Each structure stands twice: as C-alpha cells, then as structure tokens.
Amino acid sequence: MARTPLMAGNWKMNMDHLEAIHLVQGLHQELTDANFDYSKTEVAVIPPFTDIRSVQTVVEGDDMKIKYGAQDVSTKESGAYTGEISATMLSKLGCSFVVVGHSERREYHGESDALVGEKARVALAAGMTPIICCGEGLEVRKAGEQVSHVLAQIDGALDGMSADDVKKSVIAYEPIWAIGTGEVATPEDAQEVCGAIRVRVSELYDAETAEAVRVLYGGSVKSGNVRDIMAQADVDGALVGGASLKADEFAKIARFDA
Ligand code: PEP
C-alpha cells in the first residue's frame, strides 16, 4: 500500500490570527503557482488555537486543499477544565489533525506516554488524525539508546489503541536535539528510528497496520535537506517547525520531489 506523504507545519506559539491568514494565503498561492498536486502530498498547517477559526474561514472561503489542525487537545469532553480545548471543539472547526506529545509539551507540561496515548484516542474518536510525537534527547542519543527510548514511548502511547486506530494515525519521530537547533539528523539517523517504529508497529499489531501508518521525521527540516530525508524508505513526511513560518520555504518543502 502506498502511503501519501504528509508535510505538516507546526507553527508553535507564533502568528496571530491576521498573520495566520496571510501565511495560509501565501502558502496557497505558492503551491497554486507551482501546480501542486495535493492528491500526491498532503499539506497541513498546525496553528495556535486562536488562529484556527481564521484559518478555517480562509481555507473554506477560497476552497483551498491545505488542511489544518491543532497543537494539543484536552482528554476531557467538556466541563470545568479552565483553559482546555476539547476534541469536539476542534473537529467542529474542521481540524483534520491534532499534534499530541510534542517534546515541548512533554518537557514544559510533564506529559507522559499514557497521557499522549489518551489524547491520541480522543482525537481519533472525534474523527481527527493524531500526530503522535516521540523522540530522544541528546543524552540518550549520545548513549546510543535512541531506538529503545523511542520504542518505549511508542509502546506507551499506542497502549489500548486498536489496529484500525493506528492505521489512521501519524507518528512523528523528532529527535529533541534536532528541534529548532539547526542540527539535522542524517537521513540514515531518521531512517534508523522511523524504520524501527514501523517494525514495532508490525510486532504490536500486524504487517498491514505497519504498512499503513505514516511515520514523519521532524527536526530542522528545510527545503535544502528534505529531499534526502524523504528518500528514506520509512519516512513518509515531515513535521516542520521554524521553516513552516515562511510560505515560500514551506511550499518548497511540500514540493520535495519537484
Ligand atoms: C518541531 O517543533 O516540531 C520542529 C520540528 O521544529 P523545527 O523544524 O524548527 O526544528
């Protein structure tokens, strides 16, 4: 089964709603000018919560094929949870994706693998695709323990998920030492862990599920390095931070095979 590549731009806490409109319009224009084929590569932006309604309005108003999502979701459906945003709220805004377990949420908000898995299940139940993030820090990498570290995160996050749920999910391998540092993992480093994740999915589920699940690489991806990363057998796309904040650069990343 051929997996459709996914290029997702995680804006983090950048761009107010006016800047968001401008950025999405710019991205759409760049891709339209390049005759971009959205059936061959999915393109998504992941703005802050406050931008999502504006992004929805511009995407739907101009009939764009760019998809969008959120950077986090509550595990609660509704009620007295000040500051939280539910999966239903996000799906009603037309979100296709929800990033769960980004290393910044794990670090600053103490998110565990179990919580990440719960968020993924909540997103799936609301009809959205979770982008389940995993990745090792520099100390783990220096000790050569990146594969076992990431597989333990995957075991924890996928615990309780059905094969069907996993097939619909996206896993993003993001070595923390490569996020926002300009330090990119080599294509071989990316393949080593992305390949190991796919093998683990086949062990936990079956070959069909492992073939279906998309595994992204993230960490200082740019137009200049995306092609070599995408050439790896088990890399099905990229989760892009800084380079997704510029329309022309992110469009070039989406056109990695042009
Ligand atoms: C990210 O935070 O998901 C990320 C990959 O950031 P950057 O591309 O800036 O390294």
Short mmCIF file of N, CA, C and O and ligand atoms in Angstrom, two decimals, residues 10 12 102 104 174 178-181 218-221 239-243, ligand 1:
data_model
loop_
_atom_site.label_atom_id
_atom_site.label_comp_id
_atom_site.label_asym_id
_atom_site.label_seq_id
_atom_site.Cartn_x
_atom_site.Cartn_y
_atom_site.Cartn_z
N ASN A 10 4.18 22.92 11.99
CA ASN A 10 3.83 23.24 13.38
C ASN A 10 4.30 24.66 13.68
O ASN A 10 5.49 24.91 13.84
N LYS A 12 3.81 26.38 16.31
CA LYS A 12 4.05 26.61 17.74
C LYS A 12 3.35 27.89 18.18
O LYS A 12 2.29 28.22 17.65
N HIS A 102 4.06 16.49 21.65
CA HIS A 102 5.26 17.19 21.16
C HIS A 102 6.25 17.30 22.32
O HIS A 102 5.85 17.45 23.48
N GLU A 104 7.93 19.62 23.38
CA GLU A 104 7.78 20.83 24.22
C GLU A 104 6.64 20.66 25.22
O GLU A 104 6.70 21.19 26.33
N GLU A 174 10.83 12.88 16.26
CA GLU A 174 11.53 14.16 16.34
C GLU A 174 12.62 14.10 17.40
O GLU A 174 12.33 14.28 18.60
N ALA A 178 17.52 17.91 17.67
CA ALA A 178 17.47 18.46 16.30
C ALA A 178 16.34 19.47 16.14
O ALA A 178 16.16 20.03 15.07
N ILE A 179 15.55 19.70 17.19
CA ILE A 179 14.40 20.61 17.07
C ILE A 179 14.83 22.04 17.33
O ILE A 179 15.31 22.37 18.41
N GLY A 180 14.67 22.86 16.31
CA GLY A 180 14.95 24.29 16.43
C GLY A 180 16.42 24.61 16.64
O GLY A 180 16.77 25.73 17.03
N THR A 181 17.28 23.64 16.39
CA THR A 181 18.71 23.85 16.67
C THR A 181 19.52 24.03 15.39
O THR A 181 20.68 24.43 15.44
N GLY A 218 10.90 14.88 12.05
CA GLY A 218 10.89 16.31 12.36
C GLY A 218 12.15 16.70 13.09
O GLY A 218 12.66 15.94 13.92
N GLY A 219 12.64 17.89 12.77
CA GLY A 219 13.86 18.40 13.42
C GLY A 219 14.70 19.15 12.41
O GLY A 219 15.44 18.53 11.66
N SER A 220 14.51 20.50 12.38
CA SER A 220 15.29 21.36 11.48
C SER A 220 15.18 20.95 10.01
O SER A 220 16.15 21.04 9.26
N VAL A 221 13.99 20.50 9.60
CA VAL A 221 13.76 20.21 8.18
C VAL A 221 13.67 21.52 7.42
O VAL A 221 13.01 22.47 7.86
N LEU A 239 7.40 16.80 9.95
CA LEU A 239 6.77 17.77 10.84
C LEU A 239 7.78 18.90 10.93
O LEU A 239 8.92 18.69 11.35
N VAL A 240 7.36 20.08 10.49
CA VAL A 240 8.30 21.19 10.27
C VAL A 240 7.95 22.33 11.21
O VAL A 240 6.79 22.76 11.25
N GLY A 241 8.91 22.82 11.96
CA GLY A 241 8.66 23.96 12.85
C GLY A 241 9.02 25.26 12.17
O GLY A 241 8.26 25.78 11.34
N GLY A 242 10.20 25.78 12.47
CA GLY A 242 10.61 27.11 12.02
C GLY A 242 10.42 27.36 10.52
O GLY A 242 9.94 28.43 10.12
N ALA A 243 10.76 26.38 9.71
CA ALA A 243 10.70 26.58 8.25
C ALA A 243 9.26 26.60 7.72
O ALA A 243 9.05 26.90 6.55
C1 PEP B 1 9.03 20.89 15.70
O1 PEP B 1 8.98 21.58 16.70
O2 PEP B 1 8.14 20.05 15.52
C2 PEP B 1 10.15 21.05 14.78
C3 PEP B 1 10.47 20.04 14.03
O3 PEP B 1 10.81 22.26 14.79
P1 PEP B 1 12.00 22.72 13.79
O4 PEP B 1 11.61 22.31 12.40
O5 PEP B 1 12.06 24.22 13.96
O6 PEP B 1 13.24 22.03 14.24
#
